[in-house]
CSV table of C-alpha atoms and ligand atoms in Angstrom, one decimal:
chain,number,residue,atom,x,y,z
A,1357,MET,CA,22.1,-6.2,-5.9
A,1358,PRO,CA,19.9,-7.9,-8.5
A,1359,ILE,CA,17.1,-5.9,-8.1
A,1360,ALA,CA,16.0,-4.1,-11.7
A,1361,GLY,CA,12.7,-4.9,-12.2
A,1362,LYS,CA,11.1,-5.9,-9.5
A,1363,PHE,CA,7.8,-4.8,-7.7
A,1364,ILE,CA,7.7,-4.1,-4.0
A,1365,THR,CA,4.8,-2.3,-2.4
A,1366,PHE,CA,4.3,-1.4,0.9
A,1367,GLU,CA,1.0,-1.6,2.9
A,1368,GLY,CA,-0.7,-0.2,6.1
A,1369,GLY,CA,-3.3,1.4,8.0
A,1370,GLU,CA,-3.2,5.2,8.0
A,1371,GLY,CA,-0.4,7.6,9.4
A,1372,ALA,CA,1.8,3.5,9.2
A,1373,GLY,CA,4.6,6.5,7.8
A,1374,LYS,CA,4.4,4.3,4.0
A,1375,SER,CA,5.1,7.4,2.2
A,1376,THR,CA,8.0,8.1,4.4
A,1377,GLN,CA,9.5,4.5,4.1
A,1378,LEU,CA,8.7,4.5,0.4
A,1379,THR,CA,11.0,7.6,-0.3
A,1380,ARG,CA,13.4,6.7,1.7
A,1381,LEU,CA,13.6,3.5,0.4
A,1382,ALA,CA,13.9,4.8,-3.7
A,1383,GLU,CA,16.7,7.2,-1.9
A,1384,ARG,CA,18.7,4.3,-0.8
A,1385,LEU,CA,17.7,2.2,-4.1
A,1386,ARG,CA,18.7,4.9,-6.3
A,1387,ALA,CA,22.2,5.3,-4.4
A,1388,ALA,CA,23.2,1.8,-5.3
A,1389,GLY,CA,22.3,2.6,-9.0
A,1390,GLU,CA,19.4,1.0,-9.4
A,1391,THR,CA,16.6,2.7,-11.5
A,1392,VAL,CA,12.9,3.5,-9.0
A,1393,LEU,CA,9.9,4.7,-10.1
A,1394,SER,CA,7.6,5.7,-7.7
A,1395,LEU,CA,4.1,5.5,-6.9
A,1396,ARG,CA,1.0,5.5,-5.1
A,1397,GLU,CA,-2.1,4.0,-5.3
A,1398,PRO,CA,-4.6,5.6,-5.8
A,1399,GLY,CA,-3.6,7.5,-8.6
A,1400,GLY,CA,-0.4,7.5,-11.1
A,1401,THR,CA,-2.1,7.6,-14.1
A,1402,PRO,CA,-4.2,11.3,-14.9
A,1403,PHE,CA,-7.1,8.6,-14.4
A,1404,GLY,CA,-6.0,7.6,-11.2
A,1405,GLU,CA,-5.3,10.6,-10.5
A,1406,LYS,CA,-9.0,12.2,-10.4
A,1407,MET,CA,-10.5,8.7,-9.3
A,1408,ARG,CA,-8.5,9.6,-5.9
A,1409,ASP,CA,-9.5,13.0,-5.0
A,1410,VAL,CA,-13.4,11.3,-5.4
A,1411,LEU,CA,-12.5,8.7,-2.8
A,1412,LYS,CA,-10.7,10.7,-0.3
A,1413,GLN,CA,-13.5,13.6,-0.2
A,1414,PRO,CA,-15.4,12.8,2.6
A,1415,GLY,CA,-18.4,14.0,0.7
A,1416,SER,CA,-18.5,11.5,-1.5
A,1417,ALA,CA,-21.2,8.9,-1.2
A,1418,ILE,CA,-19.6,6.1,-2.7
A,1419,GLN,CA,-21.5,2.7,-2.4
A,1420,PRO,CA,-18.8,0.0,-0.6
A,1421,ALA,CA,-18.9,-1.5,-4.2
A,1422,ALA,CA,-18.8,0.9,-6.6
A,1423,GLU,CA,-16.2,1.8,-4.5
A,1424,ALA,CA,-14.2,-1.1,-5.3
A,1425,LEU,CA,-14.3,-1.7,-8.4
A,1426,LEU,CA,-13.3,2.1,-8.6
A,1427,PHE,CA,-9.7,1.0,-7.3
A,1428,ALA,CA,-9.8,-1.6,-8.9
A,1429,SER,CA,-10.4,0.8,-12.4
A,1430,CYS,CA,-7.1,3.0,-11.5
A,1431,ARG,CA,-5.3,-0.6,-10.3
A,1432,ALA,CA,-6.4,-1.8,-13.8
A,1433,GLN,CA,-5.0,1.8,-15.3
A,1434,LEU,CA,-2.0,1.6,-13.6
A,1435,VAL,CA,-0.6,-2.0,-13.8
A,1436,ALA,CA,-1.2,-1.9,-17.9
A,1437,ASP,CA,0.2,1.9,-18.4
A,1438,VAL,CA,3.0,2.3,-16.3
A,1439,ILE,CA,3.6,-0.8,-14.2
A,1440,ALA,CA,4.1,-3.5,-16.0
A,1441,PRO,CA,5.9,-1.4,-18.9
A,1442,ALA,CA,8.6,0.0,-16.1
A,1443,LEU,CA,9.3,-4.1,-14.8
A,1444,ALA,CA,10.1,-4.9,-18.4
A,1445,ALA,CA,12.1,-1.9,-18.8
A,1446,GLY,CA,14.1,-3.4,-15.7
A,1447,LYS,CA,13.3,-0.8,-13.6
A,1448,VAL,CA,12.7,-1.2,-9.5
A,1449,VAL,CA,9.0,-0.5,-9.1
A,1450,LEU,CA,7.9,1.3,-5.7
A,1451,CYS,CA,4.0,1.5,-4.8
A,1452,ASP,CA,2.0,2.9,-1.8
A,1453,ARG,CA,-1.0,1.1,-1.6
A,1454,PHE,CA,-2.0,-2.0,-4.1
A,1455,ILE,CA,-4.3,-5.2,-4.0
A,1456,ASP,CA,-3.5,-6.2,-0.5
A,1457,SER,CA,-5.3,-2.4,0.5
A,1458,THR,CA,-8.7,-3.7,-1.5
A,1459,VAL,CA,-9.1,-6.6,0.3
A,1460,ALA,CA,-8.8,-5.2,3.7
A,1461,TYR,CA,-10.2,-1.7,3.6
A,1462,GLN,CA,-13.4,-3.0,1.2
A,1463,SER,CA,-13.3,-6.5,2.9
A,1464,GLY,CA,-12.1,-6.4,5.9
A,1465,GLY,CA,-13.5,-2.6,7.0
A,1466,ARG,CA,-16.8,-2.8,4.9
A,1467,GLY,CA,-17.1,-6.6,4.9
A,1468,LEU,CA,-17.8,-7.2,1.2
A,1469,ASP,CA,-16.9,-10.8,-0.4
A,1470,ARG,CA,-13.3,-11.1,-0.2
A,1471,ALA,CA,-13.0,-13.9,-3.1
A,1472,LEU,CA,-15.3,-11.5,-4.9
A,1473,ILE,CA,-12.3,-8.6,-4.3
A,1474,GLU,CA,-9.5,-11.0,-5.4
A,1475,SER,CA,-11.3,-11.7,-8.4
A,1476,ALA,CA,-11.5,-7.7,-9.6
A,1477,ASN,CA,-7.5,-7.9,-8.1
A,1478,ARG,CA,-7.1,-10.6,-10.5
A,1479,LEU,CA,-9.0,-9.2,-13.2
A,1480,ALA,CA,-6.6,-5.7,-12.2
A,1481,CYS,CA,-3.4,-7.1,-12.4
A,1482,GLY,CA,-3.5,-10.3,-14.8
A,1483,SER,CA,0.5,-12.2,-13.9
A,1484,VAL,CA,1.9,-8.5,-12.4
A,1485,LEU,CA,2.0,-9.2,-9.0
A,1486,PRO,CA,4.5,-7.7,-6.0
A,1487,ASP,CA,7.8,-9.3,-5.5
A,1488,LEU,CA,7.8,-8.3,-1.8
A,1489,THR,CA,5.0,-6.5,0.4
A,1490,VAL,CA,6.2,-4.6,2.7
A,1491,LEU,CA,3.6,-4.2,5.7
A,1492,LEU,CA,4.1,-1.4,8.3
A,1493,ASP,CA,2.5,-2.9,11.1
A,1494,LEU,CA,1.3,0.5,13.7
A,1495,ASP,CA,-2.3,0.7,16.6
A,1496,PRO,CA,-5.0,2.4,14.6
A,1497,THR,CA,-5.5,4.6,17.0
A,1498,ARG,CA,-2.2,5.7,17.2
A,1499,GLY,CA,-1.7,5.7,13.2
A,1500,LEU,CA,-5.2,7.7,13.2
A,1501,GLY,CA,-3.5,10.6,15.0
A,1502,ARG,CA,-0.8,10.8,13.6
A,1503,ALA,CA,-2.3,11.1,10.3
A,1504,SER,CA,-4.0,13.6,12.3
A,1505,VAL,CA,-0.9,15.6,12.6
A,1506,ARG,CA,0.0,15.4,9.2
A,1507,ASP,CA,-3.5,16.3,7.2
A,1508,GLN,CA,-4.8,19.0,10.5
A,1509,GLY,CA,-7.4,17.4,11.5
A,1510,GLN,CA,-8.4,17.2,8.0
A,1511,ALA,CA,-9.2,13.9,8.0
A,1512,ASP,CA,-10.4,11.8,4.8
A,1513,ARG,CA,-13.2,10.0,3.3
A,1514,PHE,CA,-10.7,6.9,5.6
A,1515,GLU,CA,-9.7,8.7,8.2
A,1516,VAL,CA,-13.2,9.8,8.8
A,1517,LEU,CA,-14.8,6.1,9.4
A,1518,GLY,CA,-12.8,5.6,13.7
A,1519,ALA,CA,-11.2,2.8,15.1
A,1520,GLU,CA,-13.3,-0.3,15.1
A,1521,PHE,CA,-13.0,0.0,11.0
A,1522,HIS,CA,-9.3,0.8,10.9
A,1523,ARG,CA,-9.4,-2.8,13.7
A,1524,LYS,CA,-11.3,-4.9,11.4
A,1525,VAL,CA,-8.3,-3.4,8.3
A,1526,ARG,CA,-5.6,-4.3,10.5
A,1527,GLU,CA,-6.4,-7.2,11.4
A,1528,LEU,CA,-7.1,-8.7,7.4
A,1529,TYR,CA,-3.5,-6.9,7.1
A,1530,HIS,CA,-2.6,-9.7,9.7
A,1531,SER,CA,-4.3,-12.9,7.9
A,1532,LEU,CA,-2.4,-11.8,4.4
A,1533,ALA,CA,0.8,-11.6,6.0
A,1534,LYS,CA,0.4,-15.0,7.4
A,1535,GLU,CA,-1.5,-16.8,4.7
A,1536,GLU,CA,1.6,-15.5,2.6
A,1537,PRO,CA,4.7,-15.3,4.5
A,1538,GLY,CA,7.3,-15.3,1.4
A,1539,ARG,CA,6.0,-12.1,-0.3
A,1540,PHE,CA,5.1,-10.2,3.5
A,1541,PHE,CA,7.6,-8.8,5.3
A,1542,VAL,CA,5.6,-6.9,9.1
A,1543,VAL,CA,7.8,-4.9,9.9
A,1544,ASP,CA,7.1,-2.5,13.6
A,1545,ALA,CA,6.0,1.1,12.5
A,1546,ALA,CA,6.0,2.0,15.6
A,1547,ARG,CA,9.5,2.4,16.1
A,1548,PRO,CA,11.4,5.1,14.6
A,1549,ALA,CA,11.8,6.3,11.2
A,1550,GLU,CA,15.0,5.8,11.0
A,1551,ALA,CA,14.7,1.8,12.0
A,1552,VAL,CA,12.5,1.2,10.3
A,1553,GLU,CA,13.8,1.7,7.2
A,1554,GLN,CA,16.8,0.1,8.7
A,1555,GLU,CA,15.2,-3.3,8.6
A,1556,VAL,CA,13.5,-2.9,5.6
A,1557,TRP,CA,17.1,-2.1,3.7
A,1558,HIS,CA,18.5,-5.0,5.5
A,1559,GLU,CA,15.5,-7.5,4.6
A,1560,ILE,CA,15.9,-6.0,1.1
A,1561,ALA,CA,19.5,-6.7,1.2
A,1562,ARG,CA,18.6,-10.2,1.8
A,1563,ARG,CA,15.9,-11.8,-0.2
A,1564,PHE,CA,17.3,-9.4,-3.4
A,1565,ARG,CA,21.4,-9.7,-3.0
B,55,TMP,P1,-3.5,7.1,1.1
B,55,TMP,O1,-3.0,6.7,-0.2
B,55,TMP,O2,-3.2,8.2,1.3
B,55,TMP,O3,-3.0,6.4,2.6
B,55,TMP,O4,-4.8,7.4,1.1
B,55,TMP,C1,-5.8,6.4,0.8
B,55,TMP,C2,-6.8,5.8,1.3
B,55,TMP,O5,-7.6,5.5,0.2
B,55,TMP,C3,-6.5,5.5,2.2
B,55,TMP,O6,-7.5,5.6,3.4
B,55,TMP,C4,-6.9,3.6,2.4
B,55,TMP,C5,-7.8,3.4,1.0
B,55,TMP,N1,-7.6,3.0,-0.2
B,55,TMP,C6,-8.2,1.7,0.0
B,55,TMP,O7,-9.2,1.8,0.7
B,55,TMP,N2,-8.8,0.7,-0.7
B,55,TMP,C7,-8.3,0.9,-2.0
B,55,TMP,O8,-7.6,-0.6,-2.6
B,55,TMP,C8,-7.2,1.5,-1.9
B,55,TMP,C9,-5.4,1.3,-2.9
B,55,TMP,C10,-7.1,2.7,-0.9
């Protein structure tokens, strides 16, 4: 499968199973002989991991615009230091969240101007954009329930925002997927992880083979 140098992102609401699916796809790709780099946002650089703690801590009082710019600055660092060099070296890069998270959460959820968020994304990424974005679609009430079990009730700064915020996030994800059907692959994440894994693998093979 000629997939070297491809950039694949996973998106979705809380508890949709992104990290599980990313790990499973990475294993399958490695078994197929690919060199895979798995990343997450915010994170993936020393700067990004520090900011991740700040951004996720329930006590952090961060204004929506400051929050959006922090996510964008983590992304700028990750793209320049890690993603662009890895793609240039022929690695497959998998990233748990990327540009669409900022559009969905900071514009859809927080209500910031979408065009401004997209400008910040362009500043952060330049021409480094995903070849494929897997959107794990799940009812937010169900996703928040799963996340709560996973985190043993220790909700982070976004999980505490409630179902209405997360419903708006989901709506914006749906709009993005409709606007860019060539980049997005939408999967029903309510199904068992094995079925989702199989569907994602099938799509990767269909697109890149
Ligand atoms: P997660 O990686 O465990 O899902 O946590 C990251 C949290 O940060 C999640 O609630 C979504 C949120 N987030 C944004 O609001 N905007 C962004 O641009 C990114 C990357 C994440």
